[in-house]
mmCIF file of C-alpha atoms in Angstrom:
data_model
loop_
_atom_site.group_PDB
_atom_site.id
_atom_site.type_symbol
_atom_site.label_atom_id
_atom_site.label_comp_id
_atom_site.label_asym_id
_atom_site.label_seq_id
_atom_site.Cartn_x
_atom_site.Cartn_y
_atom_site.Cartn_z
ATOM 1 C CA MET O 282 98.929 115.220 113.537
ATOM 2 C CA LEU O 283 96.831 117.840 115.306
ATOM 3 C CA LEU O 284 94.971 118.547 112.075
ATOM 4 C CA SER O 285 93.489 115.051 112.235
ATOM 5 C CA VAL O 286 91.189 116.020 115.105
ATOM 6 C CA PRO O 287 89.107 118.699 113.359
ATOM 7 C CA ARG O 288 89.124 116.684 110.138
ATOM 8 C CA HIS O 289 87.287 113.860 111.931
ATOM 9 C CA ILE O 290 84.188 116.008 112.391
ATOM 10 C CA PRO O 291 83.054 116.237 108.734
ATOM 11 C CA LEU O 292 83.702 112.519 108.191
ATOM 12 C CA HIS O 293 80.399 111.730 109.927
ATOM 13 C CA THR O 294 78.529 113.760 107.331
ATOM 14 C CA VAL O 295 80.148 112.014 104.353
ATOM 15 C CA PRO O 296 77.860 108.912 104.401
ATOM 16 C CA LEU O 297 74.936 111.212 103.575
ATOM 17 C CA PHE O 298 76.599 112.026 100.249
ATOM 18 C CA LEU O 299 78.346 108.713 99.609
ATOM 19 C CA THR O 300 75.815 107.228 97.201
ATOM 20 C CA PRO O 301 75.322 110.415 95.124
ATOM 21 C CA LEU O 302 79.104 110.831 94.849
ATOM 22 C CA LEU O 303 79.583 107.229 93.764
ATOM 23 C CA LYS O 304 76.894 107.617 91.121
ATOM 24 C CA LEU O 305 78.610 110.770 89.848
ATOM 25 C CA MET O 306 81.805 108.736 89.546
ATOM 26 C CA GLY O 307 80.032 106.216 87.333
ATOM 27 C CA ALA O 308 79.186 103.441 89.813
ATOM 28 C CA SER O 309 75.939 101.524 89.286
ATOM 29 C CA GLY O 310 74.342 98.130 89.977
ATOM 30 C CA ASN O 311 76.486 95.618 91.850
ATOM 31 C CA LEU O 312 79.486 97.928 91.635
ATOM 32 C CA LEU O 313 77.556 100.673 93.429
ATOM 33 C CA THR O 314 76.464 98.270 96.188
ATOM 34 C CA ALA O 315 80.015 97.054 96.738
ATOM 35 C CA ALA O 316 81.397 100.590 96.674
ATOM 36 C CA GLU O 317 78.852 101.718 99.272
ATOM 37 C CA GLN O 318 79.798 98.856 101.585
ATOM 38 C CA TYR O 319 83.511 99.556 101.198
ATOM 39 C CA GLY O 320 83.030 103.297 101.529
ATOM 40 C CA ARG O 321 81.004 103.158 104.746
ATOM 41 C CA ILE O 322 83.642 101.040 106.486
ATOM 42 C CA MET O 323 86.480 103.275 105.338
ATOM 43 C CA ILE O 324 84.614 106.417 106.383
ATOM 44 C CA ALA O 325 83.963 104.932 109.825
ATOM 45 C CA GLY O 326 87.725 104.587 110.233
ATOM 46 C CA GLY O 327 88.466 108.017 108.821
ATOM 47 C CA VAL O 328 90.453 109.213 111.829
ATOM 48 C CA ILE O 329 92.761 106.205 111.544
ATOM 49 C CA GLN O 330 93.386 106.992 107.877
ATOM 50 C CA VAL O 331 94.191 110.630 108.612
ATOM 51 C CA LEU O 332 96.591 109.701 111.409
ATOM 52 C CA SER O 333 98.238 107.044 109.252
ATOM 53 C CA CYS O 334 98.859 109.539 106.462
ATOM 54 C CA GLY O 335 99.862 112.370 108.813
ATOM 55 C CA LEU O 336 102.332 110.636 111.112
ATOM 56 C CA ALA O 337 104.671 109.206 108.459
ATOM 57 C CA PRO O 338 105.640 112.678 107.138
ATOM 58 C CA ILE O 339 106.482 113.729 110.698
ATOM 59 C CA LEU O 340 108.932 110.842 110.894
ATOM 60 C CA ARG O 341 110.427 111.737 107.505
ATOM 61 C CA ASN O 342 110.985 115.325 108.620
ATOM 62 C CA GLU O 343 112.664 114.025 111.792
ATOM 63 C CA ASN O 344 115.375 112.364 109.696
ATOM 64 C CA ARG O 345 113.743 108.968 110.174
ATOM 65 C CA GLN O 346 113.106 108.225 106.519
ATOM 66 C CA VAL O 347 114.121 104.563 106.795
ATOM 67 C CA GLY O 348 111.866 104.078 109.818
ATOM 68 C CA ALA O 349 108.926 105.705 108.038
ATOM 69 C CA MET O 350 109.495 103.553 104.952
ATOM 70 C CA THR O 351 109.776 100.394 107.078
ATOM 71 C CA ILE O 352 106.497 101.158 108.839
ATOM 72 C CA MET O 353 104.706 101.768 105.539
ATOM 73 C CA VAL O 354 106.061 98.504 104.079
ATOM 74 C CA LEU O 355 104.936 96.587 107.175
ATOM 75 C CA GLY O 356 101.471 98.124 106.813
ATOM 76 C CA PHE O 357 101.383 97.092 103.158
ATOM 77 C CA LEU O 358 102.370 93.497 103.955
ATOM 78 C CA PHE O 359 99.812 93.351 106.769
ATOM 79 C CA ASN O 360 97.142 94.596 104.348
ATOM 80 C CA LEU O 361 97.965 91.866 101.824
ATOM 81 C CA THR O 362 97.958 89.177 104.506
ATOM 82 C CA MET O 363 94.650 90.262 106.012
ATOM 83 C CA ASP O 364 93.084 90.538 102.544
ATOM 84 C CA PHE O 365 93.890 86.866 102.013
ATOM 85 C CA VAL O 366 92.680 85.814 105.469
ATOM 86 C CA LEU O 367 89.431 87.802 105.515
ATOM 87 C CA LEU O 368 88.455 87.071 101.903
ATOM 88 C CA TYR O 369 89.466 83.441 101.512
ATOM 89 C CA PHE O 370 89.045 82.064 105.030
ATOM 90 C CA PHE O 371 86.247 84.214 106.458
ATOM 91 C CA HIS O 372 84.552 85.028 103.117
ATOM 92 C CA LEU O 373 83.837 88.657 104.120
ATOM 93 C CA GLY O 374 83.995 89.929 100.559
ATOM 94 C CA ILE O 375 84.477 93.619 99.866
ATOM 95 C CA GLY O 376 83.816 94.415 103.518
ATOM 96 C CA GLY O 377 86.747 92.218 104.462
ATOM 97 C CA ALA O 378 88.989 94.123 102.060
ATOM 98 C CA ALA O 379 87.958 97.389 103.717
ATOM 99 C CA LEU O 380 88.619 95.961 107.193
ATOM 100 C CA ALA O 381 92.046 94.765 106.034
ATOM 101 C CA SER O 382 92.885 98.271 104.798
ATOM 102 C CA LEU O 383 91.788 99.849 108.081
ATOM 103 C CA GLY O 384 93.724 97.241 110.036
ATOM 104 C CA ALA O 385 96.883 98.043 108.089
ATOM 105 C CA GLN O 386 96.409 101.761 108.691
ATOM 106 C CA LEU O 387 95.819 101.118 112.388
ATOM 107 C CA LEU O 388 99.075 99.152 112.536
ATOM 108 C CA THR O 389 100.887 101.970 110.738
ATOM 109 C CA THR O 390 99.473 104.535 113.159
ATOM 110 C CA ALA O 391 100.450 102.464 116.215
ATOM 111 C CA LEU O 392 104.014 101.933 114.972
ATOM 112 C CA CYS O 393 104.406 105.642 114.188
ATOM 113 C CA PHE O 394 103.247 106.572 117.689
ATOM 114 C CA LEU O 395 105.604 104.018 119.247
ATOM 115 C CA THR O 396 108.464 105.590 117.303
ATOM 116 C CA LEU O 397 107.471 109.158 118.143
ATOM 117 C CA PHE O 398 107.171 108.348 121.860
ATOM 118 C CA GLY O 399 110.624 106.764 121.871
ATOM 119 C CA VAL O 400 109.514 103.178 122.509
ATOM 120 C CA THR O 401 111.378 101.822 119.488
ATOM 121 C CA ASP O 402 114.543 103.696 120.503
ATOM 122 C CA ARG O 403 114.438 102.184 123.989
ATOM 123 C CA LEU O 404 113.909 98.737 122.441
ATOM 124 C CA ARG O 405 116.961 99.253 120.226
ATOM 125 C CA ALA O 406 119.017 100.197 123.250
ATOM 126 C CA ARG O 407 117.981 97.059 125.126
ATOM 127 C CA LEU O 408 118.844 94.877 122.134
ATOM 128 C CA GLY O 409 122.148 96.655 121.610
ATOM 129 C CA LEU O 410 121.170 97.901 118.161
ATOM 130 C CA PRO O 411 122.283 101.256 116.693
ATOM 131 C CA GLY O 412 120.082 104.148 117.794
ATOM 132 C CA SER O 413 117.782 106.266 115.652
ATOM 133 C CA ALA O 414 118.971 109.327 113.769
ATOM 134 C CA GLY O 415 116.000 111.371 115.002
ATOM 135 C CA THR O 416 116.586 114.997 115.856
ATOM 136 C CA SER O 417 114.560 117.505 117.829
ATOM 137 C CA LEU O 418 111.073 116.062 118.181
ATOM 138 C CA CYS O 419 111.480 112.449 119.307
ATOM 139 C CA PRO O 420 110.543 111.310 121.789
ATOM 140 C CA LEU O 421 107.331 113.266 122.203
ATOM 141 C CA HIS O 422 106.628 114.873 125.562
ATOM 142 C CA ARG O 423 103.416 116.037 127.171
ATOM 143 C CA GLU O 424 104.541 119.673 126.950
ATOM 144 C CA GLN O 425 104.557 119.436 123.155
ATOM 145 C CA PHE O 426 100.780 118.949 123.132
ATOM 146 C CA VAL O 427 100.082 122.346 124.703
ATOM 147 C CA PHE O 428 97.862 124.496 122.497
ATOM 148 C CA GLU O 429 99.785 127.333 120.840
ATOM 149 C CA LYS O 430 97.710 129.708 118.766
ATOM 150 C CA ASP O 431 100.567 130.909 116.552
ATOM 151 C CA CYS O 432 101.734 127.346 115.935
ATOM 152 C CA TRP O 433 98.254 126.284 114.841
ATOM 153 C CA LYS O 434 98.061 129.232 112.459
ATOM 154 C CA ARG O 435 101.302 128.149 110.825
ATOM 155 C CA ILE O 436 100.149 124.537 110.671
ATOM 156 C CA PHE O 437 96.916 125.461 108.898
ATOM 157 C CA SER O 438 98.536 127.994 106.548
ATOM 158 C CA ILE O 439 101.151 125.456 105.434
ATOM 159 C CA GLY O 440 98.829 122.431 105.628
ATOM 160 C CA ILE O 441 96.426 123.866 103.062
ATOM 161 C CA SER O 442 98.919 123.014 100.316
ATOM 162 C CA PRO O 443 99.482 119.297 101.062
ATOM 163 C CA PHE O 444 95.757 118.992 101.765
ATOM 164 C CA GLY O 445 95.102 120.253 98.240
ATOM 165 C CA ILE O 446 97.703 117.861 96.821
ATOM 166 C CA SER O 447 95.811 114.955 98.406
ATOM 167 C CA LEU O 448 92.366 116.251 97.445
ATOM 168 C CA THR O 449 93.047 117.259 93.835
ATOM 169 C CA PRO O 450 93.269 113.747 92.280
ATOM 170 C CA SER O 451 89.839 112.842 93.688
ATOM 171 C CA LEU O 452 88.306 116.051 92.341
ATOM 172 C CA LEU O 453 89.833 115.528 88.908
ATOM 173 C CA ILE O 454 88.539 111.945 88.770
ATOM 174 C CA LEU O 455 85.084 113.212 89.712
ATOM 175 C CA TYR O 456 85.137 115.925 87.019
ATOM 176 C CA HIS O 457 86.254 113.499 84.319
ATOM 177 C CA ASN O 458 83.668 110.906 85.294
ATOM 178 C CA ILE O 459 80.902 113.495 85.131
ATOM 179 C CA ALA O 460 82.106 114.480 81.660
ATOM 180 C CA CYS O 461 82.259 110.822 80.595
ATOM 181 C CA LEU O 462 78.683 110.172 81.726
ATOM 182 C CA ASN O 463 77.520 112.388 78.868
ATOM 183 C CA TYR O 464 79.047 109.916 76.392
ATOM 184 C CA GLY O 465 77.832 106.618 77.870
ATOM 185 C CA ASP O 466 79.310 103.517 79.446
ATOM 186 C CA LEU O 467 82.152 103.144 76.951
ATOM 187 C CA ALA O 468 83.584 106.521 77.932
ATOM 188 C CA VAL O 469 83.193 105.762 81.648
ATOM 189 C CA SER O 470 84.953 102.407 81.298
ATOM 190 C CA ALA O 471 87.729 104.002 79.221
ATOM 191 C CA TYR O 472 88.384 106.577 81.937
ATOM 192 C CA ALA O 473 88.386 103.817 84.553
ATOM 193 C CA LEU O 474 91.270 102.232 82.622
ATOM 194 C CA ILE O 475 93.116 105.574 82.615
ATOM 195 C CA SER O 476 92.648 105.932 86.376
ATOM 196 C CA SER O 477 93.886 102.398 87.025
ATOM 197 C CA THR O 478 97.037 102.766 84.919
ATOM 198 C CA ILE O 479 98.194 106.337 84.344
ATOM 199 C CA GLY O 480 96.594 107.394 87.611
ATOM 200 C CA SER O 481 98.802 104.875 89.419
ATOM 201 C CA TYR O 482 101.944 106.077 87.649
ATOM 202 C CA ARG O 483 101.270 109.648 88.743
ATOM 203 C CA ILE O 484 101.620 108.492 92.369
ATOM 204 C CA LEU O 485 105.285 107.707 91.674
ATOM 205 C CA LEU O 486 105.796 111.317 90.616
ATOM 206 C CA ILE O 487 104.145 112.515 93.812
ATOM 207 C CA GLY O 488 106.695 110.371 95.645
ATOM 208 C CA VAL O 489 109.567 112.216 93.958
ATOM 209 C CA ALA O 490 108.108 115.555 95.060
ATOM 210 C CA GLU O 491 107.382 114.467 98.625
ATOM 211 C CA GLY O 492 110.887 113.026 98.948
ATOM 212 C CA MET O 493 112.331 116.416 98.034
ATOM 213 C CA GLN O 494 110.126 118.405 100.438
ATOM 214 C CA PRO O 495 111.897 117.693 103.781
ATOM 215 C CA LEU O 496 115.284 118.458 102.219
ATOM 216 C CA ALA O 497 114.074 121.742 100.767
ATOM 217 C CA SER O 498 112.401 122.679 104.060
ATOM 218 C CA LYS O 499 115.604 122.057 105.998
ATOM 219 C CA ALA O 500 117.688 124.143 103.589
ATOM 220 C CA TYR O 501 115.101 126.939 103.639
ATOM 221 C CA GLY O 502 115.109 126.962 107.437
ATOM 222 C CA ALA O 503 118.895 127.301 107.409
ATOM 223 C CA SER O 504 118.690 130.203 104.957
ATOM 224 C CA GLN O 505 116.291 132.048 107.268
ATOM 225 C CA ASN O 506 118.220 131.338 110.495
ATOM 226 C CA GLY O 507 119.042 134.716 112.023
ATOM 227 C CA ASN O 508 121.641 133.143 114.328
ATOM 228 C CA ALA O 509 123.665 131.743 111.429
ATOM 229 C CA THR O 510 126.516 133.606 109.799
ATOM 230 C CA PRO O 511 125.930 135.285 106.411
ATOM 231 C CA ALA O 512 128.232 132.701 104.800
ATOM 232 C CA GLU O 513 126.160 129.844 106.225
ATOM 233 C CA ARG O 514 122.929 131.403 105.014
ATOM 234 C CA ILE O 515 124.395 131.977 101.546
ATOM 235 C CA ALA O 516 125.421 128.319 101.432
ATOM 236 C CA ALA O 517 121.869 127.349 102.413
ATOM 237 C CA TYR O 518 120.494 129.256 99.412
ATOM 238 C CA ASP O 519 122.899 127.349 97.162
ATOM 239 C CA GLU O 520 121.635 124.130 98.751
ATOM 240 C CA ILE O 521 118.028 125.109 97.972
ATOM 241 C CA ARG O 522 118.984 125.544 94.310
ATOM 242 C CA HIS O 523 120.809 122.225 94.275
ATOM 243 C CA ILE O 524 117.829 120.373 95.770
ATOM 244 C CA ARG O 525 115.388 122.119 93.426
ATOM 245 C CA ASN O 526 117.429 121.391 90.305
ATOM 246 C CA LYS O 527 117.999 117.768 91.275
ATOM 247 C CA ALA O 528 114.294 117.284 91.962
ATOM 248 C CA ILE O 529 113.369 118.840 88.613
ATOM 249 C CA ARG O 530 115.823 116.631 86.723
ATOM 250 C CA THR O 531 114.603 113.539 88.545
ATOM 251 C CA ALA O 532 110.963 114.438 87.884
ATOM 252 C CA ILE O 533 111.601 115.021 84.182
ATOM 253 C CA ALA O 534 113.487 111.732 83.816
ATOM 254 C CA ALA O 535 110.803 109.783 85.700
ATOM 255 C CA SER O 536 108.030 111.481 83.716
ATOM 256 C CA VAL O 537 109.575 110.665 80.345
ATOM 257 C CA LEU O 538 110.303 107.073 81.352
ATOM 258 C CA LEU O 539 106.745 106.569 82.597
ATOM 259 C CA PHE O 540 105.389 108.035 79.363
ATOM 260 C CA LEU O 541 107.528 105.715 77.232
ATOM 261 C CA PHE O 542 106.615 102.752 79.427
ATOM 262 C CA THR O 543 102.909 103.560 79.049
ATOM 263 C CA ILE O 544 103.137 103.822 75.266
ATOM 264 C CA ALA O 545 105.052 100.555 75.098
ATOM 265 C CA THR O 546 102.657 98.594 77.327
ATOM 266 C CA ALA O 547 99.278 100.245 76.647
ATOM 267 C CA SER O 548 98.160 97.469 74.325
ATOM 268 C CA PHE O 549 98.199 95.026 77.253
ATOM 269 C CA TYR O 550 96.057 97.128 79.608
ATOM 270 C CA PRO O 551 92.569 96.308 78.268
ATOM 271 C CA ALA O 552 93.087 92.541 78.511
ATOM 272 C CA LEU O 553 94.811 92.899 81.887
ATOM 273 C CA TYR O 554 91.745 94.640 83.323
ATOM 274 C CA GLY O 555 89.206 92.387 81.590
ATOM 275 C CA TYR O 556 88.162 94.731 78.749
ATOM 276 C CA GLN O 557 86.904 93.216 75.508
ATOM 277 C CA GLY O 558 85.571 94.356 72.153
ATOM 278 C CA ASP O 559 84.569 98.007 71.878
ATOM 279 C CA ALA O 560 85.464 98.662 75.524
ATOM 280 C CA ALA O 561 89.004 97.399 74.924
ATOM 281 C CA ALA O 562 89.427 99.552 71.806
ATOM 282 C CA ALA O 563 88.033 102.649 73.522
ATOM 283 C CA GLY O 564 90.227 102.111 76.590
ATOM 284 C CA TYR O 565 93.394 101.662 74.542
ATOM 285 C CA HIS O 566 92.661 104.765 72.478
ATOM 286 C CA ALA O 567 92.004 106.824 75.619
ATOM 287 C CA VAL O 568 95.238 105.711 77.322
ATOM 288 C CA MET O 569 97.342 106.427 74.234
ATOM 289 C CA LEU O 570 95.828 109.884 73.833
ATOM 290 C CA THR O 571 96.195 110.994 77.449
ATOM 291 C CA ALA O 572 99.566 109.350 78.195
ATOM 292 C CA ALA O 573 101.410 112.555 77.251
ATOM 293 C CA GLN O 574 100.180 114.139 80.485
ATOM 294 C CA LEU O 575 102.862 112.102 82.275
ATOM 295 C CA ILE O 576 105.572 114.182 80.565
ATOM 296 C CA PHE O 577 104.360 117.323 82.341
ATOM 297 C CA THR O 578 103.025 115.917 85.601
ATOM 298 C CA GLY O 579 106.395 115.489 87.312
ATOM 299 C CA ILE O 580 107.250 119.192 87.127
ATOM 300 C CA VAL O 581 103.822 120.136 88.448
ATOM 301 C CA ARG O 582 104.204 117.834 91.457
ATOM 302 C CA VAL O 583 107.692 119.105 92.255
ATOM 303 C CA THR O 584 106.514 122.704 91.952
ATOM 304 C CA ASN O 585 103.630 122.136 94.352
ATOM 305 C CA SER O 586 105.813 120.586 97.046
ATOM 306 C CA PHE O 587 108.865 122.802 96.544
ATOM 307 C CA PHE O 588 107.120 126.105 97.019
ATOM 308 C CA TYR O 589 105.285 125.190 100.200
ATOM 309 C CA ALA O 590 108.587 123.761 101.487
ATOM 310 C CA VAL O 591 110.381 127.095 100.991
ATOM 311 C CA GLY O 592 107.643 129.302 102.391
ATOM 312 C CA LYS O 593 106.122 130.456 99.082
ATOM 313 C CA ASN O 594 102.618 129.386 100.027
ATOM 314 C CA ARG O 595 100.909 131.654 97.493
ATOM 315 C CA TYR O 596 102.797 130.059 94.613
ATOM 316 C CA SER O 597 102.006 126.590 95.906
ATOM 317 C CA LEU O 598 98.323 127.349 96.535
ATOM 318 C CA PHE O 599 97.908 128.768 93.045
ATOM 319 C CA MET O 600 99.501 125.735 91.403
ATOM 320 C CA ILE O 601 97.497 123.276 93.493
ATOM 321 C CA TYR O 602 94.025 124.829 93.424
ATOM 322 C CA PHE O 603 93.971 126.655 90.082
ATOM 323 C CA ASP O 604 93.780 123.346 88.209
ATOM 324 C CA PRO O 605 90.808 121.676 89.974
ATOM 325 C CA LEU O 606 88.889 124.903 90.572
ATOM 326 C CA CYS O 607 89.365 126.636 87.222
ATOM 327 C CA LEU O 608 91.581 125.043 84.592
ATOM 328 C CA THR O 609 90.232 121.488 84.357
ATOM 329 C CA PRO O 610 86.527 122.449 84.676
ATOM 330 C CA ALA O 611 86.981 125.024 81.909
ATOM 331 C CA ALA O 612 88.797 122.551 79.671
ATOM 332 C CA LEU O 613 86.164 119.869 80.213
ATOM 333 C CA ALA O 614 83.444 122.383 79.434
ATOM 334 C CA VAL O 615 85.039 123.418 76.125
ATOM 335 C CA LEU O 616 87.169 120.653 74.615
ATOM 336 C CA PRO O 617 84.494 117.883 74.392
ATOM 337 C CA HIS O 618 82.305 120.244 72.338
ATOM 338 C CA PHE O 619 84.987 120.288 69.638
ATOM 339 C CA PHE O 620 86.636 116.868 69.980
ATOM 340 C CA GLY O 621 84.036 114.663 71.675
ATOM 341 C CA THR O 622 85.487 112.086 74.058
ATOM 342 C CA ASP O 623 88.967 112.870 72.727
ATOM 343 C CA GLY O 624 88.546 116.284 74.318
ATOM 344 C CA ILE O 625 88.150 114.575 77.702
ATOM 345 C CA TRP O 626 91.328 112.520 77.206
ATOM 346 C CA LEU O 627 93.263 115.603 76.047
ATOM 347 C CA THR O 628 92.174 117.745 78.993
ATOM 348 C CA ALA O 629 94.877 116.504 81.375
ATOM 349 C CA VAL O 630 97.554 116.854 78.704
ATOM 350 C CA ILE O 631 96.669 120.481 78.018
ATOM 351 C CA THR O 632 96.164 121.503 81.643
ATOM 352 C CA GLN O 633 99.437 119.923 82.781
ATOM 353 C CA PHE O 634 101.298 121.619 79.925
ATOM 354 C CA LEU O 635 99.857 125.022 80.866
ATOM 355 C CA LEU O 636 100.772 124.458 84.509
ATOM 356 C CA ASN O 637 104.344 123.702 83.392
ATOM 357 C CA LEU O 638 104.507 127.143 81.786
ATOM 358 C CA VAL O 639 103.250 128.735 84.999
ATOM 359 C CA ALA O 640 105.749 126.717 87.038
ATOM 360 C CA ALA O 641 108.633 127.867 84.839
ATOM 361 C CA GLY O 642 107.694 131.495 85.463
ATOM 362 C CA MET O 643 107.469 130.869 89.213
ATOM 363 C CA PHE O 644 110.874 129.199 89.341
ATOM 364 C CA VAL O 645 112.489 132.082 87.438
ATOM 365 C CA ARG O 646 110.911 134.652 89.732
ATOM 366 C CA HIS O 647 111.813 132.760 92.894
ATOM 367 C CA ASN O 648 115.394 132.248 91.726
ATOM 368 C CA ALA O 649 115.735 135.984 91.126
ATOM 369 C CA GLN O 650 114.428 136.647 94.630
ATOM 370 C CA MET O 651 116.969 134.246 96.144
ATOM 371 C CA LYS O 652 119.784 135.977 94.223
ATOM 372 C CA ARG O 653 118.739 139.359 95.662
ATOM 373 C CA GLU O 654 118.652 137.938 99.193
ATOM 374 C CA GLN O 655 122.049 136.320 98.686
ATOM 375 C CA ALA O 656 123.459 139.593 97.377
ATOM 376 C CA ALA O 657 122.224 141.385 100.487
ATOM 377 C CA LEU O 658 123.884 138.777 102.679
ATOM 378 C CA THR O 659 127.129 138.983 100.687
ATOM 379 C CA LYS O 660 127.501 142.612 101.721
ATOM 380 C CA GLY O 661 127.579 141.461 105.335
ATOM 381 C CA VAL O 662 130.325 138.865 104.821
#
């Protein structure tokens, strides 16, 4: 939550680069005008967006997963309702859609704060409803807002990883759009179809990873608790393995199912998004060629979240930033020279596969480290 304050500062500089960035992402004509209008409104409410995204994870880590999910669902329903009201009754167009999104995020932020400050718990008590399962943080107190240098250092060192997880998809979209611009409008429209379909499915895999993170963090904290008995710490290491293995299996199953679903339904995507003729054929071909990336994406997402959850920030940082800073730019610089636009569609498949190999090595190394630490604790039992 505290990270949202310094992040507000650069948001005021973003409008200066909004139009050039949109053009790099392939926007032009009426689409560019609409995107500029939407973008300016969303940027103006940047602090609200950051708070909305930052407060829900705090609730999840406070054992309030159901509350966090309920708040997000309420925000989603509010967004849909306000979209209808502002577009159909007030005729505000794309600006109305942006205002609806900000309104939903403002509602989400307000409800999260009410929960964190204990207002919802007091309301439950008055109504005679069961209390919350929150643990150490809720309700918030004034003393918890005191500046602590060491705490901020830990926040920033750990926060770099989830920040990269959020930033990476935007960078990858930008890189691919720049590459597509070299091959004309057909390539740009084909990648837009990929982003709208496969890009959406990847969010589900991020959800699997983020759902695992609080559980892994809790088990890791127990394994490092100096006040616990050696037997308790050994059990915590076993719990870390159990959570990791379950997350990996879930990610693999979800990845394969999403891949099969994409292959089975890809023929409907062009018509669903209004593509016709050559654009429809190019979009279908692109989706079919790049769909295999889904098989490998789940493991990458779990790896990113798992390692920052268990204190292996270097592993997590490498997995998160190596792709957008080195791997994908290199692949996009080389593969299109040999395969044309197919090289662009294959880039994500190849990069995700290579990251899976790296992840496997990291898991093996980390597992060996946990075994050594458990062995040392066993001697003290």
